[in-house]
Amino acid sequence: MPHLMSAPPHTPIDAVTEVLHGVPVTDPYRWLEDQGSPRTREWIKAQTEFARTYLDAIPGRDHIRARVRELLDVETYESIQSVGDRYFFRKRREGQEQPSIYMRNGADGEDELLVDPAERGTGRFTAVRALLVSPDGRFLLYEIKEGGERTATFALLDIESRRTLPDGLPRGYLRGFAFAPDCRSFYYVHEARDTERPNYRAAYQHVIGTQSTDDNEIFFAGDDKRIRLGLTLDKKRLFFFVYRYLDKTFTDVYLKSFDEIQSPEPFAIGIDYLLCLLPTDDAIFAITDKDAPNRRIVKISACENGNIKWSDVIGENDSRIETALIIGNRIVVFYAKAMVQQLVIFDLLGRRISEIDAADEQTLRITGGSHESDEIFFETESFTEPTTVYRYSLQNNRRALWSKRACSFDSAEYASSQVWYRSSDGTQIPMYLVGRRGVLTGTGNPTVMTSYGGYGVSMTPQFSILVAFMMERGCLFALPNIRGGSEFGEEWHNAAKRRNRQTAYDDFLCGAEWLIGTGRTARGKLAIFGGSNSGLLVGAALTQRPDLFAAVVCMVPLLDMLRYHLFDNAHLWKEEFGTAEDPDDFAVLKQYSPYHRVRDGVAYPAAMIISGDSDQNCNSLHARKMTARLQAADASGRPIILDYNTFRGHSPVLPLRERIDALTDRLAFLCEQLQLPA
């Protein structure tokens, strides 16, 4: 049996009661929201010691860690882009703590190191990533992050001299960036972390080689936290996008020609639908969902008084357009329908030329391409095969292998299937089952389960080291395609959006009940895990049906849904969740908010809640408050621990050693609770 914990550190209650829409709401641990207070820091220290006492005592940790290193410490390629005959990418060599930025002259050339984060001398938590190469191939913009922070600093590299120029941007959010056609300057939208006017939204032009204090403000969108500004360009025009996050999200688009002096002119105002521009030198194409839930691609012919006139180039069909690129004289469209992805290549008149189909139960992703070239990059992966990167020529319709991630996981021993089950409202929900061939047909299996259920994100077959390790130990893996994603179009997303959010949780819980009811697993053998919005999902499942689960791994979550919108930039998620400021939203949020659903004296499953100081998306206050509340309420005696790291944030950029340690802890926790051999 899993060993029981000693009592967790005592967390003082310092209750705050508010009346929201006539309803009193008491928060016993409001004081834990203050991340930097000495009281909170002492609490985090005590919780960390408590968690380590448990985790370090789990038998077989060294064996788990050795296997995690075998699976994780392999050479990787990512973020590939090209300019001319040069390729730029991020690569991590075996044994290296962080990836470096490389360049390759020609597809078959040698990999030349451009930027190694270790050479900065700032420690192994420093990570770099290439963002954009100038059209003439002279300059490289790259970001520098410390730990898991969402913000970054931005540096400009002279590629020939390998010299970092003094033309970078300070720590903050880079919302838009483009090199001017002559590559002598660049345009940018940047929100600095430490500024007197944090909500000032403007675009600037910086001439390379000049002081930043001389930068020219070329567009002002407003001084309001509910506004964001972005930009893009072609060789003739600059486009500015003003996003206004009100009860609905509205978008205004402005245009400025390079050869004209006047200020930017309105292009389209008050748009309440998707309009993703794909400008070329001679025309403006766009992806839109106006009168087309699955989206279509149009060519814009004119704009009068902010009203757009367009004509269809690629019409809507029964597959959803996820994204599209214009490469040379081709339009590359990425379609998704019912967990199947396809790349289709059209000419600029919308005539279908060729396609690339994903194999059965395989995920296909387009990762980039240059408008000036004739090739794109795409990736494939599955539940049992890690990422493979291909280079694809649009002229001869041929693919060439760029890289295949090495892996010691024996995929031949495993198989997958798809089942359907009925949710609480009668809707049929599909679910992937993956495991050793004997496990798929067996009963009473230890099982790990996850899903997402939000933002229209579809759950498709992907390789996970956590899942691979658990399946090697005889686990069944279950992945239901719950509503809130867009596996079956925008209606699937809307069915669990905002005030319908409980639908996603019902779908997930019904999937767990199906696994138990059909004998695939049992109540003491089912574990769930998830992060970010999926962390909210497993938090909701934990508090609504604690009897179903043996263990829960809840990573970088939202959990206090009555206050989530008050921190960082989470107010921008109003359309997805609603906020407690709206009385109708409040009633729904209070009903499912995991922090507010915890009840004293309930036997909760073992829980590992994961977060860190650097999370600027899902503020770590959620993890701290939920840990305290569960520890005080629980009657099971099972471990409820906080895995907290000063450097951990929402971005997955921790160094190799930290990633190995973190994954070892999560797997040791799951193996202990599911009584699996290490």
PDB file of N, CA and C in Angstrom, residues 500 573 658:
ATOM      1  N   ASN A 500     -21.036  27.481 -20.162  1.00  0.00           N
ATOM      2  CA  ASN A 500     -21.221  26.051 -20.444  1.00  0.00           C
ATOM      3  C   ASN A 500     -20.024  25.221 -19.976  1.00  0.00           C
ATOM      4  N   TRP A 573      -9.067  36.550 -20.678  1.00  0.00           N
ATOM      5  CA  TRP A 573      -9.730  35.264 -20.911  1.00  0.00           C
ATOM      6  C   TRP A 573     -11.219  35.323 -20.602  1.00  0.00           C
ATOM      7  N   GLU A 658      16.777  20.102 -14.335  1.00  0.00           N
ATOM      8  CA  GLU A 658      15.534  20.414 -13.637  1.00  0.00           C
ATOM      9  C   GLU A 658      14.367  19.635 -14.222  1.00  0.00           C
TER      10      GLU A 658
END
